[in-house]
Coordinates of C-alpha atoms and ligand atoms in Angstrom, one line a residue:
M1 CA 1.3 -13.3 8.5
C2 CA 1.4 -17.1 7.9
G3 CA -0.6 -19.0 5.4
I4 CA -3.4 -21.5 6.2
I5 CA -5.4 -24.0 4.3
G6 CA -8.1 -26.5 5.0
Y7 CA -9.8 -29.3 3.1
I8 CA -12.8 -31.6 3.7
G9 CA -14.3 -34.0 1.2
G10 CA -14.0 -37.2 -0.7
G11 CA -10.5 -36.5 -2.0
D12 CA -7.0 -36.6 -0.7
A13 CA -6.7 -34.1 2.2
V14 CA -3.0 -34.7 2.6
K15 CA -2.1 -33.9 -1.0
T16 CA -4.4 -30.9 -1.1
V17 CA -3.2 -29.4 2.1
Y18 CA 0.5 -29.9 1.2
G19 CA 0.0 -28.5 -2.3
G20 CA -1.8 -25.5 -0.8
L21 CA 1.0 -24.9 1.7
K22 CA 3.5 -24.9 -1.1
R23 CA 1.5 -22.1 -2.8
L24 CA 1.2 -20.2 0.5
E25 CA 4.9 -20.4 1.4
Y26 CA 5.4 -16.8 0.3
R27 CA 3.5 -15.8 3.4
G28 CA 6.1 -17.3 5.7
Y29 CA 8.6 -20.2 5.8
D30 CA 9.9 -20.5 9.3
S31 CA 8.0 -23.8 9.8
A32 CA 5.1 -25.8 8.4
G33 CA 2.6 -28.2 9.8
A34 CA -0.7 -30.0 9.3
A35 CA -3.3 -31.8 11.3
F36 CA -5.5 -34.6 9.8
L37 CA -8.4 -36.5 11.1
T38 CA -7.7 -40.2 10.5
D39 CA -9.8 -43.1 11.9
G40 CA -11.4 -40.7 14.4
K41 CA -8.1 -39.4 15.7
I42 CA -6.4 -36.1 15.1
R43 CA -2.7 -36.5 14.1
V44 CA -0.4 -33.5 13.9
Y45 CA 2.7 -33.3 11.7
K46 CA 5.0 -30.3 12.0
K47 CA 8.6 -29.3 11.2
Q48 CA 10.8 -26.3 11.5
G49 CA 11.9 -24.9 8.1
R50 CA 10.4 -24.9 4.6
V51 CA 7.2 -26.7 3.6
E52 CA 9.2 -29.4 1.8
K53 CA 10.5 -30.5 5.2
L54 CA 7.0 -31.6 6.0
Y55 CA 6.8 -33.9 3.0
P56 CA 8.6 -37.0 4.4
L57 CA 6.4 -36.8 7.5
L58 CA 3.3 -37.1 5.5
D59 CA 4.4 -40.3 3.7
G60 CA 1.6 -42.9 4.0
V61 CA -0.8 -40.5 5.8
R62 CA -4.4 -40.9 4.6
S63 CA -7.2 -38.5 5.4
R64 CA -10.2 -36.6 4.0
I65 CA -10.1 -33.8 6.5
G66 CA -7.1 -31.6 7.2
I67 CA -5.8 -28.2 8.0
G68 CA -2.3 -26.8 7.4
H69 CA -0.1 -23.8 8.3
T70 CA 3.1 -22.2 7.0
R71 CA 4.6 -19.9 9.6
W72 CA 6.3 -16.5 9.9
A73 CA 7.2 -16.4 13.5
T74 CA 5.8 -13.6 15.7
H75 CA 5.7 -15.1 19.2
G76 CA 8.3 -17.9 19.9
V77 CA 11.3 -18.8 17.8
P78 CA 11.0 -20.9 14.7
S79 CA 11.0 -24.5 16.0
D80 CA 9.1 -27.8 15.7
T81 CA 7.3 -27.1 18.9
N82 CA 6.2 -23.6 18.0
A83 CA 5.0 -24.7 14.6
H84 CA 1.3 -24.9 14.0
P85 CA -1.2 -26.7 14.3
H86 CA -1.5 -26.4 18.1
R87 CA -3.7 -28.9 19.8
A88 CA -5.5 -29.4 23.1
G89 CA -7.2 -32.7 23.7
G90 CA -9.0 -33.8 20.5
I91 CA -8.9 -30.3 18.9
A92 CA -6.3 -28.8 16.6
V93 CA -6.1 -25.3 15.3
V94 CA -4.1 -23.2 12.9
H95 CA -3.8 -19.4 13.2
N96 CA -2.7 -16.5 11.1
G97 CA -2.5 -13.2 13.0
I98 CA -1.5 -12.1 16.5
I99 CA -3.4 -12.6 19.8
E100 CA -2.6 -9.4 21.8
N101 CA -4.2 -10.6 25.1
Y102 CA -2.7 -14.1 24.9
A103 CA -0.6 -13.6 28.1
A104 CA -3.7 -13.0 30.3
L105 CA -5.6 -15.8 28.6
K106 CA -2.7 -18.2 29.1
A107 CA -2.4 -17.4 32.8
E108 CA -6.1 -18.0 33.3
L109 CA -6.0 -21.3 31.3
I110 CA -2.9 -22.5 33.3
S111 CA -4.7 -21.7 36.6
D112 CA -7.5 -23.9 35.2
G113 CA -5.0 -26.7 34.7
A114 CA -4.1 -26.4 31.0
K115 CA -0.7 -27.5 30.0
F116 CA 1.1 -25.4 27.4
V117 CA 4.0 -26.8 25.3
S118 CA 4.9 -23.8 23.0
D119 CA 5.9 -20.2 23.3
T120 CA 3.3 -19.0 20.8
D121 CA 0.3 -16.8 21.3
S122 CA -1.8 -19.2 19.2
E123 CA -1.7 -22.1 21.5
V124 CA -4.2 -20.4 23.8
I125 CA -6.8 -20.7 21.0
A126 CA -6.5 -24.5 21.1
H127 CA -7.1 -24.6 24.9
L128 CA -9.9 -22.1 24.7
L129 CA -11.6 -24.2 22.0
L130 CA -11.3 -27.3 24.3
K131 CA -12.7 -25.4 27.3
N132 CA -15.6 -24.0 25.2
Y133 CA -16.4 -27.2 23.4
N134 CA -19.8 -28.6 24.2
G135 CA -20.5 -30.9 21.3
D136 CA -20.3 -28.2 18.5
L137 CA -17.0 -27.0 17.2
T138 CA -18.4 -24.0 15.4
E139 CA -20.1 -22.8 18.6
A140 CA -16.9 -23.3 20.6
L141 CA -15.1 -21.2 18.0
F142 CA -17.7 -18.5 18.3
K143 CA -17.3 -18.4 22.1
T144 CA -13.5 -18.5 21.7
V145 CA -13.1 -15.6 19.3
K146 CA -15.3 -13.4 21.6
L147 CA -12.3 -13.6 24.1
L148 CA -9.6 -12.8 21.6
K149 CA -8.0 -9.4 21.0
G150 CA -5.9 -8.9 18.0
S151 CA -6.1 -10.4 14.5
Y152 CA -6.9 -13.8 13.4
A153 CA -7.8 -16.2 10.6
L154 CA -8.5 -19.5 12.2
M155 CA -9.3 -23.1 11.2
A156 CA -10.1 -25.8 13.6
I157 CA -10.8 -29.5 13.4
C158 CA -11.7 -32.0 16.1
E159 CA -12.0 -35.8 16.8
Y160 CA -15.7 -35.6 17.5
E161 CA -17.3 -34.1 14.3
E162 CA -16.5 -34.2 10.6
K163 CA -16.2 -30.5 9.9
I164 CA -13.8 -27.5 9.8
A165 CA -14.8 -24.4 11.8
V166 CA -13.2 -21.2 10.6
A167 CA -13.3 -17.5 11.7
R168 CA -11.6 -14.3 10.6
Y169 CA -10.9 -10.9 11.9
K170 CA -8.3 -8.6 10.2
S171 CA -6.5 -11.5 8.6
P172 CA -7.6 -12.8 5.2
L173 CA -9.7 -16.0 4.8
I174 CA -11.6 -17.3 1.8
L175 CA -13.8 -20.3 1.2
G176 CA -13.7 -22.5 -1.9
Y177 CA -16.3 -24.8 -3.3
G178 CA -15.9 -28.2 -5.1
N179 CA -18.0 -31.2 -5.9
G180 CA -18.4 -33.2 -2.7
E181 CA -15.5 -31.2 -1.2
N182 CA -14.9 -27.8 0.2
F183 CA -11.9 -25.7 1.0
C184 CA -10.7 -22.7 3.1
A185 CA -7.5 -20.8 2.7
S186 CA -5.7 -17.5 3.2
D187 CA -5.8 -16.5 -0.4
E188 CA -6.9 -17.4 -3.9
P189 CA -3.6 -18.8 -5.2
A190 CA -3.7 -21.5 -2.5
L191 CA -6.9 -22.8 -4.2
Y192 CA -5.6 -22.4 -7.7
G193 CA -6.8 -25.5 -9.7
L194 CA -8.9 -26.7 -6.8
S195 CA -11.8 -24.3 -6.7
E196 CA -13.2 -22.0 -9.4
K197 CA -15.6 -20.2 -7.0
I198 CA -14.7 -18.6 -3.8
T199 CA -16.2 -16.4 -1.0
V200 CA -14.2 -13.8 0.8
L201 CA -15.3 -13.8 4.4
E202 CA -15.8 -10.5 6.1
D203 CA -14.3 -9.3 9.4
G204 CA -16.0 -11.1 12.3
D205 CA -17.4 -13.9 10.1
L206 CA -17.3 -17.6 11.0
A207 CA -18.1 -20.6 8.8
E208 CA -18.8 -24.3 9.3
I209 CA -17.5 -26.4 6.4
T210 CA -18.4 -30.0 5.7
A211 CA -17.9 -32.1 2.6
K212 CA -21.4 -31.2 1.4
S213 CA -22.2 -27.8 2.9
V214 CA -20.9 -24.4 3.9
K215 CA -22.7 -22.3 6.5
I216 CA -21.5 -18.7 7.1
F217 CA -22.3 -16.8 10.3
D218 CA -21.8 -13.1 11.0
K219 CA -20.2 -11.7 14.2
N220 CA -23.4 -12.3 16.2
F221 CA -23.5 -15.9 15.1
K222 CA -26.5 -15.3 12.8
R223 CA -26.5 -17.1 9.5
A224 CA -25.2 -14.7 6.8
E225 CA -25.1 -14.6 3.0
R226 CA -21.8 -13.7 1.3
E227 CA -21.1 -13.2 -2.4
T228 CA -19.6 -16.1 -4.4
E229 CA -17.0 -14.9 -6.9
P230 CA -14.8 -16.5 -9.5
N231 CA -11.3 -17.5 -8.3
L232 CA -9.1 -15.1 -10.3
A233 CA -5.8 -16.6 -9.2
V234 CA -3.3 -17.7 -11.8
S235 CA -0.9 -20.4 -11.1
A236 CA 1.5 -19.3 -8.3
S237 CA 3.8 -22.1 -9.3
L238 CA 4.9 -20.5 -12.5
G239 CA 8.2 -21.7 -13.9
L240 CA 11.5 -19.9 -13.7
D241 CA 11.9 -19.6 -17.4
G242 CA 15.5 -20.7 -17.3
C243 CA 16.4 -18.1 -14.6
P244 CA 18.2 -19.4 -11.4
H245 CA 15.8 -17.3 -9.2
Y246 CA 12.4 -15.7 -9.3
M247 CA 14.0 -12.4 -8.5
L248 CA 15.9 -12.3 -11.8
K249 CA 13.0 -13.6 -13.8
E250 CA 10.7 -11.0 -12.2
L251 CA 13.2 -8.2 -12.7
R252 CA 13.4 -9.1 -16.4
E253 CA 9.6 -8.8 -16.5
T254 CA 9.8 -5.1 -15.6
P255 CA 9.2 -3.8 -19.1
L256 CA 6.0 -5.9 -19.3
S257 CA 4.9 -4.7 -15.9
V258 CA 5.2 -1.0 -16.9
E259 CA 3.6 -1.6 -20.2
A260 CA 0.7 -3.5 -18.9
T261 CA 0.2 -1.1 -16.0
A262 CA 0.0 1.8 -18.4
R263 CA -2.5 0.0 -20.5
A264 CA -4.6 -1.0 -17.5
F265 CA -4.6 2.7 -16.3
K266 CA -6.6 3.8 -19.3
G267 CA -9.5 1.7 -18.0
V268 CA -9.7 3.5 -14.6
K269 CA -8.5 7.0 -15.6
D270 CA -11.9 8.7 -16.0
K271 CA -13.3 7.2 -12.7
L272 CA -10.1 8.3 -11.0
V273 CA -10.1 11.8 -12.3
S274 CA -13.8 12.3 -11.3
A275 CA -13.2 10.8 -7.8
L276 CA -10.2 13.1 -7.3
S277 CA -11.7 16.3 -8.6
G278 CA -11.7 19.0 -5.9
V279 CA -9.1 17.2 -3.9
K280 CA -6.8 19.8 -2.2
R281 CA -4.3 17.6 -0.6
F282 CA -2.8 14.2 -1.2
V283 CA -1.3 11.8 1.3
F284 CA 0.7 8.8 -0.1
T285 CA 1.3 5.8 2.1
G286 CA 2.7 2.3 2.0
C287 CA 5.3 0.1 3.6
G288 CA 8.8 -1.0 2.5
T289 CA 9.3 -0.9 -1.2
A290 CA 5.7 0.3 -1.7
Y291 CA 6.5 3.3 0.5
H292 CA 9.5 4.1 -1.7
A293 CA 7.1 4.1 -4.7
A294 CA 4.8 6.3 -2.8
L295 CA 7.6 8.8 -2.3
C296 CA 7.8 9.1 -6.1
G297 CA 4.0 9.6 -6.2
K298 CA 4.2 12.5 -3.8
R299 CA 6.8 14.1 -6.0
Y300 CA 4.8 13.6 -9.2
I301 CA 1.6 15.1 -7.8
E302 CA 3.4 18.2 -6.5
S303 CA 5.3 18.7 -9.8
F304 CA 2.6 17.8 -12.3
A305 CA -0.6 19.1 -10.5
R306 CA 1.0 21.6 -8.0
I307 CA -1.2 20.1 -5.3
P308 CA 0.4 19.8 -1.8
A309 CA 1.3 16.2 -0.9
E310 CA 2.8 14.3 2.0
C311 CA 4.2 10.8 2.2
E312 CA 4.4 8.6 5.3
T313 CA 4.9 5.0 6.0
A314 CA 1.6 3.4 6.8
G315 CA 2.7 2.1 10.2
E316 CA 3.4 5.8 11.3
F317 CA 0.4 7.3 9.5
R318 CA -2.2 5.0 11.2
Y319 CA -1.2 6.0 14.7
K320 CA -0.6 9.7 14.4
N321 CA -4.2 10.9 14.5
P322 CA -4.0 12.3 11.0
V323 CA -5.7 15.5 9.9
L324 CA -8.0 14.3 7.1
G325 CA -11.2 15.3 5.5
E326 CA -13.3 15.1 2.3
D327 CA -10.8 17.3 0.4
T328 CA -7.9 14.9 1.0
A329 CA -7.1 11.9 -1.0
V330 CA -5.1 9.0 0.5
I331 CA -3.2 7.0 -2.0
A332 CA -2.4 3.6 -0.5
V333 CA 0.3 1.6 -2.3
S334 CA 0.7 -2.1 -1.8
Q335 CA 1.7 -5.0 -4.0
S336 CA -0.3 -7.6 -2.0
G337 CA -3.2 -5.3 -0.9
E338 CA -3.0 -7.2 2.4
T339 CA -0.2 -5.4 4.4
A340 CA -1.8 -4.8 7.8
D341 CA -0.4 -1.3 8.3
T342 CA -1.4 -0.2 4.8
V343 CA -4.9 -1.7 5.1
E344 CA -5.4 -0.1 8.5
A345 CA -4.2 3.3 7.2
A346 CA -6.6 3.2 4.3
G347 CA -9.5 2.1 6.6
L348 CA -8.7 5.0 8.9
A349 CA -8.6 7.5 6.0
R350 CA -11.9 6.2 4.8
S351 CA -13.5 6.5 8.3
L352 CA -12.3 10.1 8.4
G353 CA -14.0 11.0 5.1
A354 CA -10.9 11.0 2.8
K355 CA -11.0 9.6 -0.6
V356 CA -9.1 6.3 -0.8
V357 CA -7.2 5.2 -3.9
A358 CA -5.5 1.8 -3.9
I359 CA -2.5 1.2 -6.1
T360 CA -2.1 -2.6 -6.0
N361 CA -1.0 -5.7 -7.8
S362 CA -3.7 -7.7 -6.1
H363 CA -7.0 -7.0 -7.6
R364 CA -9.1 -8.6 -4.9
S365 CA -7.7 -7.9 -1.5
Q366 CA -8.5 -6.1 1.8
L367 CA -7.2 -2.9 0.3
T368 CA -9.3 -3.0 -2.9
R369 CA -12.4 -3.6 -0.8
L370 CA -11.8 -0.4 1.2
A371 CA -10.8 1.8 -1.7
D372 CA -13.1 4.3 -3.6
V373 CA -10.9 3.7 -6.7
V374 CA -8.5 0.9 -7.5
V375 CA -5.6 1.7 -9.9
P376 CA -4.3 -1.7 -11.0
V377 CA -0.6 -2.5 -11.1
A378 CA -0.4 -5.2 -13.8
A379 CA 2.9 -6.8 -12.7
G380 CA 1.5 -10.3 -12.6
P381 CA 2.4 -12.7 -9.8
E382 CA 5.5 -11.8 -7.9
I383 CA 6.9 -14.8 -6.1
C384 CA 10.3 -13.6 -4.8
V385 CA 9.9 -11.9 -1.4
A386 CA 11.9 -8.9 -2.7
A387 CA 9.7 -6.7 -4.7
T388 CA 11.0 -5.8 -8.2
K389 CA 8.5 -5.5 -11.1
S390 CA 5.7 -4.6 -8.7
Y391 CA 7.7 -1.5 -7.5
T392 CA 8.3 -0.3 -11.1
G393 CA 4.6 -1.0 -11.9
Q394 CA 3.6 1.1 -8.9
I395 CA 5.8 4.0 -10.0
A396 CA 4.2 3.8 -13.5
A397 CA 0.7 3.9 -12.0
L398 CA 1.6 6.8 -9.7
Y399 CA 3.2 8.7 -12.6
L400 CA 0.0 8.3 -14.6
L401 CA -2.3 9.1 -11.7
A402 CA -0.5 12.4 -11.1
A403 CA -0.5 13.2 -14.8
A404 CA -4.2 12.5 -15.0
V405 CA -4.9 14.8 -12.1
A406 CA -2.9 17.5 -13.8
G407 CA -5.2 17.6 -16.8
E408 CA -6.0 15.9 -20.1
K409 CA -3.2 17.4 -22.2
F410 CA -0.6 16.8 -19.5
Y411 CA -1.8 13.2 -19.2
N412 CA -1.6 12.6 -23.0
D413 CA 2.0 13.8 -23.0
C414 CA 3.0 11.6 -20.1
A415 CA 1.2 8.6 -21.6
E416 CA 3.2 9.1 -24.7
K417 CA 6.5 9.4 -22.7
I418 CA 5.8 6.3 -20.6
S419 CA 4.9 4.2 -23.7
K420 CA 8.5 4.5 -24.8
T421 CA 9.9 3.5 -21.4
P422 CA 9.6 -0.3 -21.5
A423 CA 12.0 -0.3 -24.4
L424 CA 14.5 1.8 -22.4
I425 CA 14.1 -0.5 -19.4
S426 CA 14.8 -3.5 -21.7
A427 CA 17.9 -1.8 -23.1
T428 CA 19.0 -1.0 -19.5
L429 CA 18.6 -4.6 -18.4
E430 CA 20.5 -5.9 -21.5
S431 CA 23.4 -3.5 -21.1
L432 CA 23.9 -3.7 -17.3
D433 CA 27.0 -5.5 -16.1
M434 CA 27.0 -5.4 -12.4
R435 CA 29.5 -8.2 -11.7
S436 CA 32.4 -6.2 -10.5
L437 CA 30.3 -3.7 -8.5
A438 CA 28.4 -6.6 -7.0
H439 CA 31.7 -8.0 -5.7
I440 CA 32.7 -4.6 -4.3
C441 CA 29.4 -4.3 -2.5
A442 CA 29.4 -7.9 -1.2
S443 CA 32.8 -7.3 0.4
S444 CA 32.0 -3.9 1.9
S445 CA 31.3 -3.3 5.6
G446 CA 28.5 -1.0 4.6
V447 CA 26.9 0.2 1.4
Y448 CA 25.4 3.7 1.3
F449 CA 23.0 4.7 -1.5
L450 CA 22.9 8.4 -2.1
G451 CA 20.7 10.6 -4.2
R452 CA 18.6 13.7 -4.3
D453 CA 14.9 14.1 -5.0
L454 CA 13.6 11.1 -7.0
D455 CA 17.1 9.7 -7.0
Y456 CA 16.8 9.7 -3.2
A457 CA 13.6 7.6 -3.4
V458 CA 15.5 5.1 -5.6
A459 CA 18.5 5.2 -3.2
L460 CA 16.2 4.1 -0.3
E461 CA 14.9 1.2 -2.5
G462 CA 18.5 0.2 -3.5
S463 CA 19.5 0.1 0.1
L464 CA 16.5 -1.9 1.2
K465 CA 16.9 -4.4 -1.6
L466 CA 20.6 -4.9 -0.8
K467 CA 20.0 -5.3 2.9
E468 CA 17.0 -7.6 2.4
I469 CA 18.6 -10.2 0.2
S470 CA 22.4 -9.9 0.8
Y471 CA 22.3 -8.9 4.5
V472 CA 25.0 -6.3 3.8
P473 CA 24.3 -3.4 6.1
G474 CA 23.9 0.2 4.9
E475 CA 21.6 3.1 4.4
G476 CA 19.7 5.0 1.7
Y477 CA 20.5 8.7 2.4
P478 CA 19.8 12.1 0.8
A479 CA 23.1 13.1 -0.8
G480 CA 22.9 16.6 0.8
E481 CA 22.4 15.2 4.3
L482 CA 25.5 13.0 4.2
K483 CA 27.7 15.6 5.8
H484 CA 25.3 16.0 8.7
G485 CA 26.2 12.7 10.3
T486 CA 26.5 9.6 8.1
L487 CA 29.8 10.8 6.7
A488 CA 31.3 9.6 10.0
L489 CA 30.6 6.0 8.9
I490 CA 32.6 6.3 5.7
D491 CA 36.0 4.6 5.6
V492 CA 38.0 2.4 3.2
N493 CA 35.7 -0.6 3.8
T494 CA 32.5 1.2 2.8
T495 CA 31.0 1.7 -0.6
S496 CA 28.7 4.6 -1.6
V497 CA 26.5 4.2 -4.7
V498 CA 25.5 7.6 -5.9
I499 CA 22.5 7.9 -8.2
I500 CA 22.4 10.9 -10.5
T501 CA 19.6 11.2 -13.1
D502 CA 18.7 14.8 -12.6
K503 CA 20.8 17.2 -14.7
V504 CA 19.9 20.2 -12.5
L505 CA 20.9 18.5 -9.2
A506 CA 23.9 16.6 -10.7
E507 CA 26.5 19.0 -9.4
K508 CA 25.1 18.9 -5.9
S509 CA 25.3 15.1 -5.8
E510 CA 28.8 15.3 -7.3
N511 CA 29.8 17.1 -4.1
A512 CA 28.8 14.1 -2.1
I513 CA 31.0 11.9 -4.3
E514 CA 34.0 14.2 -3.5
Q515 CA 33.2 14.2 0.2
V516 CA 33.2 10.4 0.3
L517 CA 36.3 10.0 -1.8
S518 CA 38.3 12.4 0.3
R519 CA 37.5 10.2 3.4
G520 CA 38.8 7.2 1.6
G521 CA 35.4 5.6 0.9
K522 CA 34.8 3.6 -2.3
V523 CA 32.3 5.2 -4.7
A524 CA 30.2 3.9 -7.7
V525 CA 28.0 6.1 -9.8
I526 CA 24.7 5.2 -11.5
T527 CA 23.8 8.0 -14.0
N528 CA 22.3 9.0 -17.3
V529 CA 23.5 12.6 -17.1
N530 CA 26.1 13.6 -19.7
G531 CA 29.3 14.8 -18.1
V532 CA 29.0 12.9 -14.8
R533 CA 30.5 9.7 -16.3
E534 CA 33.4 11.7 -17.8
R535 CA 34.1 13.6 -14.6
F536 CA 34.4 10.4 -12.6
S537 CA 35.8 8.1 -15.3
D538 CA 38.1 6.3 -12.9
L539 CA 35.2 5.2 -10.7
P540 CA 32.9 2.2 -11.4
T541 CA 30.0 3.8 -13.3
V542 CA 26.7 2.3 -14.4
V543 CA 25.4 4.2 -17.4
L544 CA 21.6 4.3 -18.0
P545 CA 19.9 5.4 -21.2
E546 CA 18.9 9.1 -21.3
C547 CA 15.3 9.5 -20.3
D548 CA 12.7 12.0 -19.0
K549 CA 13.8 12.9 -15.5
Y550 CA 10.4 11.8 -14.0
L551 CA 10.7 8.4 -15.6
S552 CA 14.4 7.9 -14.7
P553 CA 13.5 6.1 -11.4
L554 CA 12.2 3.2 -13.6
L555 CA 15.7 2.8 -15.1
A556 CA 17.6 3.5 -11.9
A557 CA 15.4 1.0 -10.0
V558 CA 16.3 -1.9 -12.2
A559 CA 19.9 -1.0 -11.8
V560 CA 19.9 -1.0 -8.0
Q561 CA 17.7 -4.1 -7.9
L562 CA 20.1 -6.0 -10.3
L563 CA 23.0 -4.8 -8.2
A564 CA 21.4 -6.2 -5.0
Y565 CA 20.6 -9.5 -6.8
K566 CA 24.2 -9.9 -8.0
A567 CA 25.7 -9.1 -4.6
A568 CA 23.4 -11.6 -2.9
A569 CA 24.4 -14.2 -5.5
V570 CA 28.1 -13.5 -4.8
L571 CA 27.4 -14.1 -1.1
G572 CA 25.5 -17.3 -1.9
R573 CA 22.3 -16.0 -0.2
E574 CA 18.9 -17.7 -0.6
I575 CA 17.7 -14.9 -2.8
D576 CA 14.0 -15.7 -3.3
K577 CA 13.4 -16.4 0.4
P578 CA 15.6 -14.1 2.6
R579 CA 15.9 -14.9 6.2
N580 CA 13.3 -13.6 8.7
L581 CA 11.0 -12.2 6.0
A582 CA 7.8 -13.0 4.2
K583 CA 6.2 -11.7 1.1
S584 CA 3.0 -10.5 2.7
V585 CA 3.1 -8.8 6.1
T586 CA -0.4 -9.2 7.5
V587 CA 0.6 -8.5 11.1
E588 CA 1.7 -5.4 12.9
Ligands
M6R601 O1 2.5 -6.1 -0.3 P1 3.1 -4.7 0.0 O2 3.6 -3.9 -1.2 O3 2.2 -3.9 0.9 O4 4.4 -5.0 0.9 C1 5.1 -4.0 1.5 C2 6.4 -4.4 2.0 O5 6.3 -5.5 2.9 C3 7.3 -4.9 0.8 O6 7.4 -4.0 -0.2 C4 8.7 -5.3 1.3 O7 9.4 -4.1 1.8 C5 9.5 -6.0 0.2 N1 9.9 -7.3 0.7 C6 10.7 -5.3 -0.3 O8 11.3 -5.9 -1.3

């Protein structure tokens, strides 16, 4: 994780680096820092906390060469000292990634006399650069990365040359081009408004950037040519449209996300169907919320196309020596397209001969580069760390993918059904009043989300969302499994939110309600099944519009997301940037 940016040229490096860090803050916000070359000296400014804490430190700083970093802590607590850049002598470096062999490298450097000040893995890189420096920073970086195990996107500057040396392996890094100035950054939004052309570096690449030139080298330090592409980023600093938080604004954009995703699907349908013809088994994978969408995908492909399917979190899948071959399709779901576990899982699948389909909101990412087919999620930029409209966009894309695999007629029916769903989601958002239930959840010692089948997938998402932004503990649980253990946790201080959108399974889930009530637990119901509301009229009930059962997750999702949002608001949490998290998890 972490976001990094570098600038060199005739303009204001301080303003550019600071602005870029603000746009990169979604990648981590434990601390921020920058290093600038001013009058032949490297000066480092860093501070624990949000990027804005750095602002007063930069007052009056003038420079034309600088690098910056916003951190999501992996090694070492968030603190001023552990913040990047790290320096050794006249060299400063910023790092996104994890150096797995840092302990051995550190011990060796200490025995050579190096003095360490931080607890980070990254500080070894600064000392290695100093040790390997022999008049050429790029060459020193090449020698240094040869010693590193793990993942890295690196930018280094020094007091002896006017250049930025960069390198990447398994962490994203792009170059941007200007007139008499050049840039480097973790992603395209960081260069929004600065650079219209970018180059995405490949794993193992290094580059030497001056104000007038950019030289790229491959992993053997041979000059390399890489494609220059347009910067497709739209402004990441979009307004809040009158909403108090991005989460609420993005939640309200759910109907648009579903509609635009369904429209975009038409453009890839034929390619997708042809790539998946003959596939005998599907594996769905992703992390966090994307994994919860993937669970719906598994269910859709089994129901619509009657093809066996599995679903596993990417972090498990990549290490289990999976059985894959040419007749298997791996559907990798990721909002960012940069999640390390998901990218690795997709890469593994590809290396084993499986077809790889990416379902992603990021149309140029590590995941899209690996995939045979990219199915776009057209949710637009999602700034809040908690995923909302991207999740519903993913479900829409997976629904259409499964329908397309099931055949033309089936697809046409499903396309017709989903075209009516944005209006139902809008109606749901307008009618929901979560205030009292949010207060109940906010004051509960634990909140359990229960459901069966697709409702269980939404239950997992509801629980994750509530935990993530309100810090209220709990679990998402299959309603039928409750009595096999979790029921022991139920008491008067707990709340169970039972999701029932499947008529056939309604009675079964109602049993779970009775079991919780008879143990004194509080219960709330989210349903669009006639009869359920009447039966439990004395319980807090959230009524959703009637809807095809396979599309009900789209309605139930906005209900649980809004509930989590309101509960977090009751507790006064920092909703868009929950503690300990980052939007894009590019480390293991
Ligand atoms: O970018 P991705 O979809 O791959 O991210 C996966 C998870 O990190 C992400 O969904 C996470 O669980 C969200 N913060 C949940 O709201």
